[in-house]
């Protein structure tokens, strides 16, 4: 297991009292897989990721993470005053790990993913989809083993979103990373993930777990997945799961 | 990527010409108001309609100015005041930003200092000027301290506000790479606020001039404030008016210098406001 969460609980304390956000959450990410966490908004998905990245501590339970974590956010958070390359370098800069090999690796990533010509441009000169790709490469530059994707496509328009999720899926697979994708978008999560955990409303707990098995000829990508015969079946299944909480 | 759809055309040329024309017209009217005002003032004074003892007149002010330029005294006064102002706003701005950084780095300290800063900010700092002169002593030192006092508190408050309002998620992004507080400061908080800090500097120039003039009014042997208050005491309104005009020009030049720095920065960093 790359990541294993056991009996995880998290409460926040406000002036009104205790707010239970996570209750007995059990999750596991296997090597070579993409795990999806689907839940209604406000169900504590971000809290889960914040615990995994050690930004906050759980109230109780165990967190086992075997590997270095890279975090990709909803928005790209590129710094406007830095060039694309300097934006990508920021993680290494902070960790004081700028070596010739690291720079070489960044150059390779820039070339492979079509950003080489833009390396000296500024973020505002790039489209939303490209900016998101830069954000992913910024995360990859520090060489994480596991990627946490926090609704990374939700700030994009629908068409870009389909293309960027295809893009980013390929990058993750090509670089051989494991990933957790957090989202409330049912079709997106089916098209990208191998396993899906559905969270309940607050206090969140894992209500259901599905292995996604799609009949696909050739290589799997999110766009191809959407055309698989089982896609609609999973969509209906997850839709019903979420609907229960909407009531 | 940008502007690839923009082409030059006849309509565009016309648009440019029109824009230029309207800009020229506005400048023309501005110049006319200034010249008209001065001419009217002179004419009314010559005809004896207004009392030159109370308001002086442009020709007399100009004559006096030439006289002060010839014997060089005006430059001594300008030098003293400008130097005091430059010291005042530099120290006020730098010290203020440093204090804001300290407050930003400690939430608890910021909360403790909050009421004091609010009261100090609400207090008209010129009220402290006499005390400062007594404590620090007269001369350049006391005047600079007055100028610093006036700009310091607003600098601290506004810089602190800019610092804490930097997007929380961007801070989180840096933290996800393991950034220290100092790294967050130097890689995000300061660079994202350079434009705001330049604006603070601009405001501080004005505030420092207030401090310097007030200081010179209280006790001084040279400076534009000294000229003005001396002229007032001996009822030489031409001297007072000349002091004010020279003061206005000095303040304008300083403000424009910072404006140019700002333009240079934006051109170089390739970012927009």
Coordinates of C-alpha atoms in Angstrom, one line a residue:
Chain A
X1 CA 0.0 0.0 0.0
X2 CA 1.3 3.5 -0.9
X3 CA -1.2 5.3 1.3
X4 CA -3.3 3.8 4.1
X5 CA -5.7 5.6 6.4
X6 CA -7.1 3.7 9.3
X7 CA -10.0 4.9 11.5
X8 CA -9.3 8.5 10.8
X9 CA -11.2 11.1 12.7
X10 CA -10.9 14.8 12.5
X11 CA -12.9 17.5 14.4
X12 CA -12.6 21.2 14.2
X13 CA -13.5 23.4 17.1
X14 CA -15.4 26.6 16.5
X15 CA -17.0 29.1 18.8
X16 CA -20.3 27.2 18.4
X17 CA -18.8 23.9 19.4
X18 CA -17.2 20.8 17.9
X19 CA -17.6 20.1 14.2
X20 CA -16.9 16.5 13.2
X21 CA -15.6 16.5 9.7
X22 CA -14.2 13.0 9.3
X23 CA -15.5 9.9 11.1
X24 CA -13.8 6.6 10.9
X25 CA -12.4 7.1 7.4
X26 CA -10.6 4.1 5.9
X27 CA -8.8 4.5 2.6
X28 CA -6.0 2.7 0.8
X29 CA -4.1 3.6 -2.4
X30 CA -2.4 0.7 -4.2
X31 CA 0.8 1.1 -6.2
X32 CA 0.2 2.0 -9.8
X33 CA -3.4 3.0 -9.3
X34 CA -5.4 6.2 -9.2
X35 CA -7.8 6.4 -6.4
X36 CA -10.9 8.6 -6.7
X37 CA -12.6 10.3 -3.7
X38 CA -16.1 11.4 -4.6
X39 CA -18.2 13.3 -2.2
X40 CA -20.8 16.1 -2.0
X41 CA -19.4 19.6 -1.5
X42 CA -18.4 20.4 2.1
X43 CA -17.9 16.7 2.8
X44 CA -14.4 17.1 4.1
X45 CA -12.5 16.1 0.9
X46 CA -10.0 19.0 1.3
X47 CA -9.6 18.2 5.0
X48 CA -8.6 14.7 4.0
X49 CA -5.9 16.0 1.6
X50 CA -4.7 18.5 4.2
X51 CA -4.1 15.6 6.6
X52 CA -2.3 13.6 3.9
X53 CA 0.1 16.5 3.2
X54 CA 0.6 17.1 6.9
X55 CA -0.8 20.6 6.8
X56 CA -3.1 19.6 9.6
X57 CA -3.1 16.8 12.1
X58 CA -5.9 14.2 12.5
X59 CA -7.7 14.1 15.8
X60 CA -7.2 10.3 16.0
X61 CA -6.4 7.4 13.7
X62 CA -3.3 6.4 11.7
X63 CA -1.9 7.8 8.5
X64 CA 0.6 5.8 6.7
X65 CA 2.3 7.4 3.7
X66 CA 5.0 5.5 1.9
X67 CA 6.6 8.0 -0.5
X68 CA 6.8 11.7 -1.1
X69 CA 3.6 13.6 -1.8
X70 CA 3.0 16.3 -4.4
X71 CA -0.1 18.5 -4.2
X72 CA -1.9 19.8 -7.1
X73 CA -4.5 22.5 -6.5
X74 CA -7.9 23.5 -7.9
X75 CA -6.3 26.7 -9.3
X76 CA -2.9 26.8 -10.8
X77 CA -1.5 29.4 -8.3
X78 CA 1.2 30.4 -10.7
X79 CA 3.2 33.4 -9.6
X80 CA 2.6 36.2 -12.1
X81 CA 6.0 37.8 -11.8
X82 CA 7.9 34.6 -12.5
X83 CA 8.4 33.0 -15.9
X84 CA 7.0 29.6 -16.6
X85 CA 10.4 28.0 -15.9
X86 CA 10.9 29.9 -12.7
X87 CA 7.4 28.9 -11.6
X88 CA 8.3 25.3 -12.1
X89 CA 11.5 25.7 -10.3
X90 CA 9.9 27.1 -7.1
X91 CA 9.5 23.8 -5.4
X92 CA 13.2 22.9 -5.9
X93 CA 14.2 26.4 -4.9
X94 CA 12.4 26.1 -1.6
X95 CA 13.9 22.7 -0.9
X96 CA 17.3 24.0 -2.0
X97 CA 17.6 21.1 -4.5
X98 CA 18.5 22.9 -7.6
X99 CA 21.1 20.7 -9.2
X100 CA 22.1 20.3 -12.9
X101 CA 20.3 17.0 -12.9
X102 CA 17.1 18.6 -11.5
X103 CA 17.2 21.4 -14.1
X104 CA 17.8 18.8 -16.8
X105 CA 14.8 16.9 -15.7
X106 CA 12.7 20.1 -15.8
X107 CA 13.9 20.8 -19.3
X108 CA 12.9 17.3 -20.3
X109 CA 9.4 17.7 -18.8
X110 CA 9.0 21.1 -20.5
X111 CA 10.0 19.6 -23.8
X112 CA 7.9 16.4 -23.5
X113 CA 4.7 18.3 -22.5
X114 CA 4.9 21.1 -25.1
X115 CA 5.9 23.9 -22.9
X116 CA 9.5 24.4 -24.0
X117 CA 8.7 27.4 -26.3
X118 CA 6.9 29.0 -23.4
X119 CA 9.6 28.6 -20.7
X120 CA 10.5 32.3 -20.7
X121 CA 6.9 33.5 -21.0
X122 CA 4.8 34.7 -18.1
X123 CA 1.7 32.9 -16.8
X124 CA -0.8 35.5 -18.1
X125 CA 0.4 34.7 -21.7
X126 CA -0.8 31.1 -21.4
X127 CA -4.3 29.6 -21.7
X128 CA -6.0 28.0 -18.7
X129 CA -5.3 24.5 -19.8
X130 CA -1.6 25.2 -20.3
X131 CA -1.4 26.9 -16.9
X132 CA -2.8 23.8 -15.3
X133 CA -0.2 21.7 -17.1
X134 CA 2.5 24.0 -15.8
X135 CA 1.1 23.6 -12.3
X136 CA 1.4 19.8 -12.7
X137 CA 4.9 20.0 -13.9
X138 CA 5.8 22.3 -11.0
X139 CA 4.5 19.5 -8.7
X140 CA 6.4 16.8 -10.7
X141 CA 9.6 18.8 -10.6
X142 CA 10.2 17.9 -6.9
X143 CA 9.9 14.2 -7.9
X144 CA 7.0 13.1 -5.7
X145 CA 5.9 9.5 -5.7
X146 CA 2.2 10.2 -5.0
X147 CA 0.1 13.0 -6.4
X148 CA -2.8 14.5 -4.6
X149 CA -5.2 16.1 -7.1
X150 CA -7.7 18.5 -5.4
X151 CA -10.4 19.0 -8.1
X152 CA -7.6 20.1 -10.5
X153 CA -9.9 20.6 -13.4
X154 CA -12.8 22.4 -11.9
X155 CA -11.6 25.9 -12.7
X156 CA -11.5 25.2 -16.4
X157 CA -14.3 25.3 -18.9
X158 CA -15.9 22.0 -20.0
X159 CA -14.0 21.5 -23.3
X160 CA -10.6 22.4 -21.8
X161 CA -11.4 20.2 -18.9
X162 CA -11.8 17.1 -21.0
X163 CA -8.6 17.8 -22.8
X164 CA -6.6 18.7 -19.7
X165 CA -7.8 15.6 -17.8
X166 CA -6.7 13.5 -20.7
X167 CA -3.4 15.4 -20.7
X168 CA -2.7 15.0 -17.0
X169 CA -3.8 11.4 -16.9
X170 CA -1.2 10.6 -19.6
X171 CA 1.5 12.5 -17.7
X172 CA 0.7 10.7 -14.5
X173 CA 0.9 7.3 -16.2
X174 CA 3.9 8.2 -18.2
X175 CA 5.9 9.4 -15.2
X176 CA 4.7 6.3 -13.3
X177 CA 3.1 8.1 -10.4
X178 CA 0.3 7.0 -8.0
X179 CA -2.5 9.5 -7.4
X180 CA -5.5 10.4 -5.4
X181 CA -8.1 12.5 -7.3
X182 CA -10.6 14.3 -5.2
X183 CA -13.7 15.5 -7.1
X184 CA -17.4 16.0 -7.1
X185 CA -17.7 15.4 -10.8
X186 CA -19.0 11.9 -11.4
X187 CA -18.0 11.4 -15.0
X188 CA -14.6 12.9 -14.5
X189 CA -13.8 10.6 -11.6
X190 CA -15.0 7.4 -13.5
X191 CA -13.0 8.4 -16.5
X192 CA -9.7 8.9 -14.6
X193 CA -9.8 6.5 -11.6
X194 CA -9.3 2.8 -11.0
X195 CA -11.0 2.7 -7.6
X196 CA -13.6 5.1 -6.3
X197 CA -14.5 5.8 -2.7
X198 CA -17.7 7.6 -2.0
X199 CA -17.8 9.9 1.0
X200 CA -21.0 10.6 2.9
X201 CA -22.1 14.0 4.0
X202 CA -20.5 15.5 7.1
X203 CA -19.2 13.8 9.3
X204 CA -17.7 12.1 6.3
X205 CA -17.1 8.4 6.2
X206 CA -16.5 6.0 3.3
X207 CA -19.9 4.8 2.3
X208 CA -19.1 2.7 -0.7
X209 CA -16.1 1.6 -2.7
X210 CA -16.1 0.6 -6.4
X211 CA -13.5 -0.9 -8.6
X212 CA -13.9 0.6 -12.0
X213 CA -13.5 -2.1 -14.7
X214 CA -14.0 -0.8 -18.2
X215 CA -13.9 -2.7 -21.5
X216 CA -11.4 -0.7 -23.5
X217 CA -9.5 -1.7 -26.6
X218 CA -6.0 -0.4 -26.6
X219 CA -4.6 2.2 -24.1
X220 CA -6.9 3.7 -21.5
X221 CA -7.3 7.4 -21.4
X222 CA -10.1 9.5 -19.8
X223 CA -11.6 10.4 -23.2
X224 CA -11.6 6.7 -24.3
X225 CA -13.0 5.7 -20.9
X226 CA -16.0 7.9 -21.4
X227 CA -17.0 5.7 -24.4
X228 CA -16.7 2.4 -22.6
X229 CA -20.0 0.4 -22.4
X230 CA -19.8 0.2 -18.6
X231 CA -19.4 4.0 -18.2
X232 CA -23.1 4.7 -17.9
X233 CA -23.6 1.9 -15.4
X234 CA -21.0 3.3 -13.1
X235 CA -22.4 6.8 -13.6
X236 CA -25.9 5.7 -12.5
X237 CA -24.5 3.8 -9.6
X238 CA -22.5 6.8 -8.3
X239 CA -25.3 9.2 -9.1
X240 CA -27.6 7.2 -6.8
X241 CA -25.0 7.2 -4.1
X242 CA -24.6 11.0 -4.2
X243 CA -28.4 11.5 -4.6
X244 CA -29.0 9.9 -1.2
X245 CA -27.0 12.7 0.4
X246 CA -28.7 15.4 -1.6
X247 CA -32.0 14.6 0.0
Chain B
X1 CA -0.5 34.3 -28.0
X2 CA -1.9 37.7 -27.2
X3 CA -3.1 40.4 -29.6
X4 CA -2.8 38.1 -32.6
X5 CA -6.3 39.3 -33.7
X6 CA -5.3 43.0 -33.6
X7 CA -4.5 44.6 -36.9
X8 CA -3.9 48.2 -38.0
X9 CA -6.6 49.8 -40.1
X10 CA -7.9 53.2 -41.2
X11 CA -10.5 53.1 -38.5
X12 CA -7.8 52.4 -36.0
X13 CA -5.6 55.4 -37.2
X14 CA -8.6 57.6 -36.9
X15 CA -9.3 56.3 -33.4
X16 CA -5.6 57.1 -32.4
X17 CA -5.8 60.6 -33.9
X18 CA -9.0 61.3 -32.0
X19 CA -7.5 60.0 -28.8
X20 CA -4.4 62.2 -29.2
X21 CA -6.5 65.2 -30.0
X22 CA -8.7 64.9 -26.9
X23 CA -5.6 64.5 -24.8
X24 CA -4.1 67.6 -26.3
X25 CA -7.3 69.6 -25.7
X26 CA -7.3 68.7 -22.0
X27 CA -3.7 69.7 -21.6
X28 CA -4.4 73.0 -23.4
X29 CA -7.3 73.8 -21.1
X30 CA -5.2 72.9 -18.0
X31 CA -2.5 75.3 -19.2
X32 CA -5.1 78.0 -19.9
X33 CA -6.5 77.8 -16.4
X34 CA -3.0 78.2 -14.8
X35 CA -1.9 81.1 -17.1
X36 CA -5.3 82.7 -16.9
X37 CA -5.3 82.6 -13.2
X38 CA -1.9 84.1 -12.9
X39 CA -2.7 86.9 -15.4
X40 CA -6.0 87.7 -13.7
X41 CA -4.2 87.8 -10.3
X42 CA -1.5 90.2 -11.7
X43 CA -4.1 92.4 -13.5
X44 CA -6.3 92.7 -10.5
X45 CA -3.3 93.5 -8.3
X46 CA -2.0 96.2 -10.7
X47 CA -5.5 97.8 -10.9
X48 CA -5.6 97.9 -7.1
X49 CA -8.8 95.8 -6.9
X50 CA -7.1 93.3 -4.6
X51 CA -4.8 94.2 -1.8
X52 CA -1.2 93.2 -2.6
X53 CA -0.3 93.5 1.0
X54 CA -2.6 90.5 1.7
X55 CA -2.1 88.4 -1.4
X56 CA 1.0 89.8 -3.1
X57 CA 1.2 89.5 -6.9
X58 CA 2.9 87.2 -9.4
X59 CA 5.4 89.7 -10.7
X60 CA 6.6 90.5 -7.1
X61 CA 6.8 86.8 -6.2
X62 CA 8.8 86.1 -9.4
X63 CA 11.2 89.1 -8.7
X64 CA 11.8 87.8 -5.2
X65 CA 12.4 84.3 -6.6
X66 CA 15.0 85.6 -9.0
X67 CA 16.7 87.5 -6.2
X68 CA 16.8 84.3 -4.0
X69 CA 18.2 82.3 -6.9
X70 CA 20.9 84.9 -7.6
X71 CA 22.2 84.9 -4.1
X72 CA 21.7 81.1 -3.9
X73 CA 19.7 81.2 -0.6
X74 CA 16.7 79.4 -2.1
X75 CA 18.9 76.4 -2.9
X76 CA 20.0 76.2 0.7
X77 CA 16.4 76.1 1.9
X78 CA 15.4 73.6 -0.8
X79 CA 18.3 71.4 0.1
X80 CA 17.5 71.3 3.8
X81 CA 13.8 70.6 3.3
X82 CA 14.2 68.0 0.6
X83 CA 16.9 66.2 2.5
X84 CA 14.7 66.1 5.6
X85 CA 11.8 64.8 3.6
X86 CA 13.8 62.1 1.8
X87 CA 15.1 60.9 5.2
X88 CA 11.6 61.1 6.6
X89 CA 9.8 59.0 4.0
X90 CA 12.7 56.5 3.5
X91 CA 13.0 55.8 7.2
X92 CA 9.2 55.8 7.7
X93 CA 8.6 53.5 4.8
X94 CA 11.4 51.0 5.5
X95 CA 10.8 50.9 9.3
X96 CA 7.1 50.6 8.7
X97 CA 7.5 47.7 6.3
X98 CA 9.9 46.0 8.7
X99 CA 7.4 46.3 11.6
X100 CA 4.6 45.1 9.3
X101 CA 6.7 42.0 8.5
X102 CA 7.2 41.3 12.2
X103 CA 3.4 41.6 12.8
X104 CA 2.8 39.4 9.8
X105 CA 5.1 36.7 11.2
X106 CA 3.3 36.6 14.6
X107 CA -0.5 36.5 14.8
X108 CA -0.4 36.9 18.5
X109 CA 1.8 39.9 18.4
X110 CA -0.4 41.5 15.8
X111 CA -3.5 40.9 18.0
X112 CA -1.7 42.4 21.0
X113 CA -0.5 45.5 19.1
X114 CA -3.9 46.1 17.3
X115 CA -5.5 48.5 19.7
X116 CA -2.3 50.6 20.1
X117 CA -1.9 50.9 16.4
X118 CA -5.6 51.8 15.9
X119 CA -5.3 54.6 18.5
X120 CA -2.0 55.8 17.1
X121 CA -3.4 55.8 13.7
X122 CA -6.5 57.8 14.7
X123 CA -4.3 60.4 16.6
X124 CA -3.3 63.4 14.5
X125 CA 0.5 62.9 14.8
X126 CA 1.2 66.6 14.4
X127 CA 0.0 66.9 18.0
X128 CA 3.1 65.1 19.0
X129 CA 5.4 67.4 17.2
X130 CA 6.2 69.8 20.1
X131 CA 6.9 66.8 22.4
X132 CA 9.2 65.3 19.8
X133 CA 11.1 68.5 19.4
X134 CA 11.6 68.6 23.2
X135 CA 12.7 65.0 23.4
X136 CA 14.8 64.6 20.3
X137 CA 16.0 68.2 20.1
X138 CA 15.6 70.9 17.4
X139 CA 17.2 70.8 14.0
X140 CA 17.2 68.2 11.3
X141 CA 17.0 65.3 13.8
X142 CA 13.8 66.5 15.4
X143 CA 12.2 67.4 12.1
X144 CA 13.0 64.0 10.6
X145 CA 11.6 62.2 13.6
X146 CA 8.3 64.2 13.2
X147 CA 8.2 63.2 9.5
X148 CA 8.8 59.6 10.4
X149 CA 6.1 59.6 13.1
X150 CA 3.5 60.9 10.7
X151 CA 4.1 58.2 8.0
X152 CA 5.1 55.2 10.2
X153 CA 1.8 54.0 11.6
X154 CA -0.2 54.2 8.4
X155 CA 2.7 52.3 6.7
X156 CA 2.6 49.6 9.3
X157 CA -1.2 49.2 9.1
X158 CA -1.5 49.2 5.3
X159 CA 1.5 47.1 4.6
X160 CA 0.4 44.6 7.2
X161 CA -3.1 44.5 5.6
X162 CA -1.6 43.9 2.2
X163 CA 0.6 41.1 3.6
X164 CA -2.1 39.1 5.3
X165 CA -4.4 39.4 2.3
X166 CA -2.2 37.5 0.0
X167 CA -4.2 34.5 -1.3
X168 CA -4.2 31.8 1.4
X169 CA -4.0 29.0 -1.2
X170 CA -0.8 30.4 -2.7
X171 CA 0.7 30.2 0.8
X172 CA -0.6 26.7 1.0
X173 CA 1.0 25.9 -2.4
X174 CA 4.4 27.0 -1.0
X175 CA 3.9 25.2 2.2
X176 CA 3.1 22.0 0.3
X177 CA 6.8 22.2 -0.9
X178 CA 7.9 22.7 2.7
X179 CA 8.5 26.4 2.6
X180 CA 9.6 28.2 5.8
X181 CA 8.0 31.4 6.9
X182 CA 11.0 33.4 5.6
X183 CA 10.7 31.7 2.2
X184 CA 7.0 32.5 2.1
X185 CA 7.9 36.1 2.8
X186 CA 10.7 36.5 0.2
X187 CA 9.1 34.4 -2.5
X188 CA 5.5 35.3 -2.2
X189 CA 4.5 38.1 0.2
X190 CA 7.0 40.7 -0.8
X191 CA 7.1 40.2 -4.6
X192 CA 3.4 40.1 -4.9
X193 CA 3.1 43.4 -3.0
X194 CA 5.8 45.5 -4.8
X195 CA 3.1 47.6 -6.5
X196 CA 1.4 48.2 -3.2
X197 CA 4.6 49.1 -1.5
X198 CA 5.4 51.7 -4.2
X199 CA 2.0 53.2 -3.6
X200 CA 2.7 53.4 0.1
X201 CA 6.0 55.2 -0.7
X202 CA 4.0 57.7 -2.8
X203 CA 1.6 58.4 0.1
X204 CA 4.5 58.7 2.5
X205 CA 6.2 61.4 0.4
X206 CA 3.2 63.6 0.9
X207 CA 3.0 62.7 4.6
X208 CA 6.7 63.4 5.1
X209 CA 6.3 66.9 3.6
X210 CA 3.6 67.6 6.2
X211 CA 5.9 66.5 8.9
X212 CA 8.9 68.5 7.7
X213 CA 6.9 71.7 7.2
X214 CA 5.3 71.3 10.7
X215 CA 8.7 70.7 12.2
X216 CA 10.2 73.7 10.5
X217 CA 7.3 75.8 11.6
X218 CA 8.0 74.9 15.2
X219 CA 11.8 75.4 15.3
X220 CA 14.3 75.7 12.5
X221 CA 16.9 78.0 11.0
X222 CA 16.5 77.0 7.3
X223 CA 14.1 75.2 5.0
X224 CA 11.0 76.0 3.0
X225 CA 8.8 75.8 6.1
X226 CA 11.1 78.3 7.8
X227 CA 10.8 80.7 4.8
X228 CA 7.0 80.5 4.9
X229 CA 6.6 80.9 8.7
X230 CA 9.2 83.7 8.7
X231 CA 7.4 85.5 5.8
X232 CA 4.2 85.2 7.7
X233 CA 5.6 86.7 10.9
X234 CA 7.0 89.7 9.1
X235 CA 3.9 90.1 6.8
X236 CA 5.9 89.5 3.6
X237 CA 3.3 87.7 1.6
X238 CA 5.4 87.5 -1.5
X239 CA 7.9 85.4 0.5
X240 CA 5.2 83.2 1.9
X241 CA 3.7 82.7 -1.6
X242 CA 7.1 82.0 -3.1
X243 CA 7.8 79.4 -0.4
X244 CA 4.5 77.7 -1.1
X245 CA 5.1 77.6 -4.9
X246 CA 8.7 76.3 -4.5
X247 CA 7.4 73.7 -2.1
X248 CA 4.7 72.6 -4.5
X249 CA 7.3 72.1 -7.3
X250 CA 9.6 70.1 -5.0
X251 CA 6.8 67.8 -3.9
X252 CA 5.7 67.3 -7.5
X253 CA 9.2 66.5 -8.7
X254 CA 9.7 63.9 -5.9
X255 CA 6.3 62.3 -6.6
X256 CA 7.1 62.1 -10.3
X257 CA 10.5 60.5 -9.6
X258 CA 8.7 57.7 -7.7
X259 CA 6.1 57.5 -10.5
X260 CA 9.0 56.9 -13.0
X261 CA 10.5 54.3 -10.8
X262 CA 7.1 52.6 -10.7
X263 CA 6.8 52.6 -14.5
X264 CA 10.3 51.3 -14.8
X265 CA 9.5 48.5 -12.5
X266 CA 6.3 47.5 -14.3
X267 CA 8.1 47.7 -17.7
X268 CA 10.9 45.5 -16.4
X269 CA 8.9 42.9 -14.6
X270 CA 6.5 42.6 -17.5
X271 CA 3.5 42.6 -15.2
X272 CA 0.5 44.9 -15.1
X273 CA -1.2 46.5 -12.2

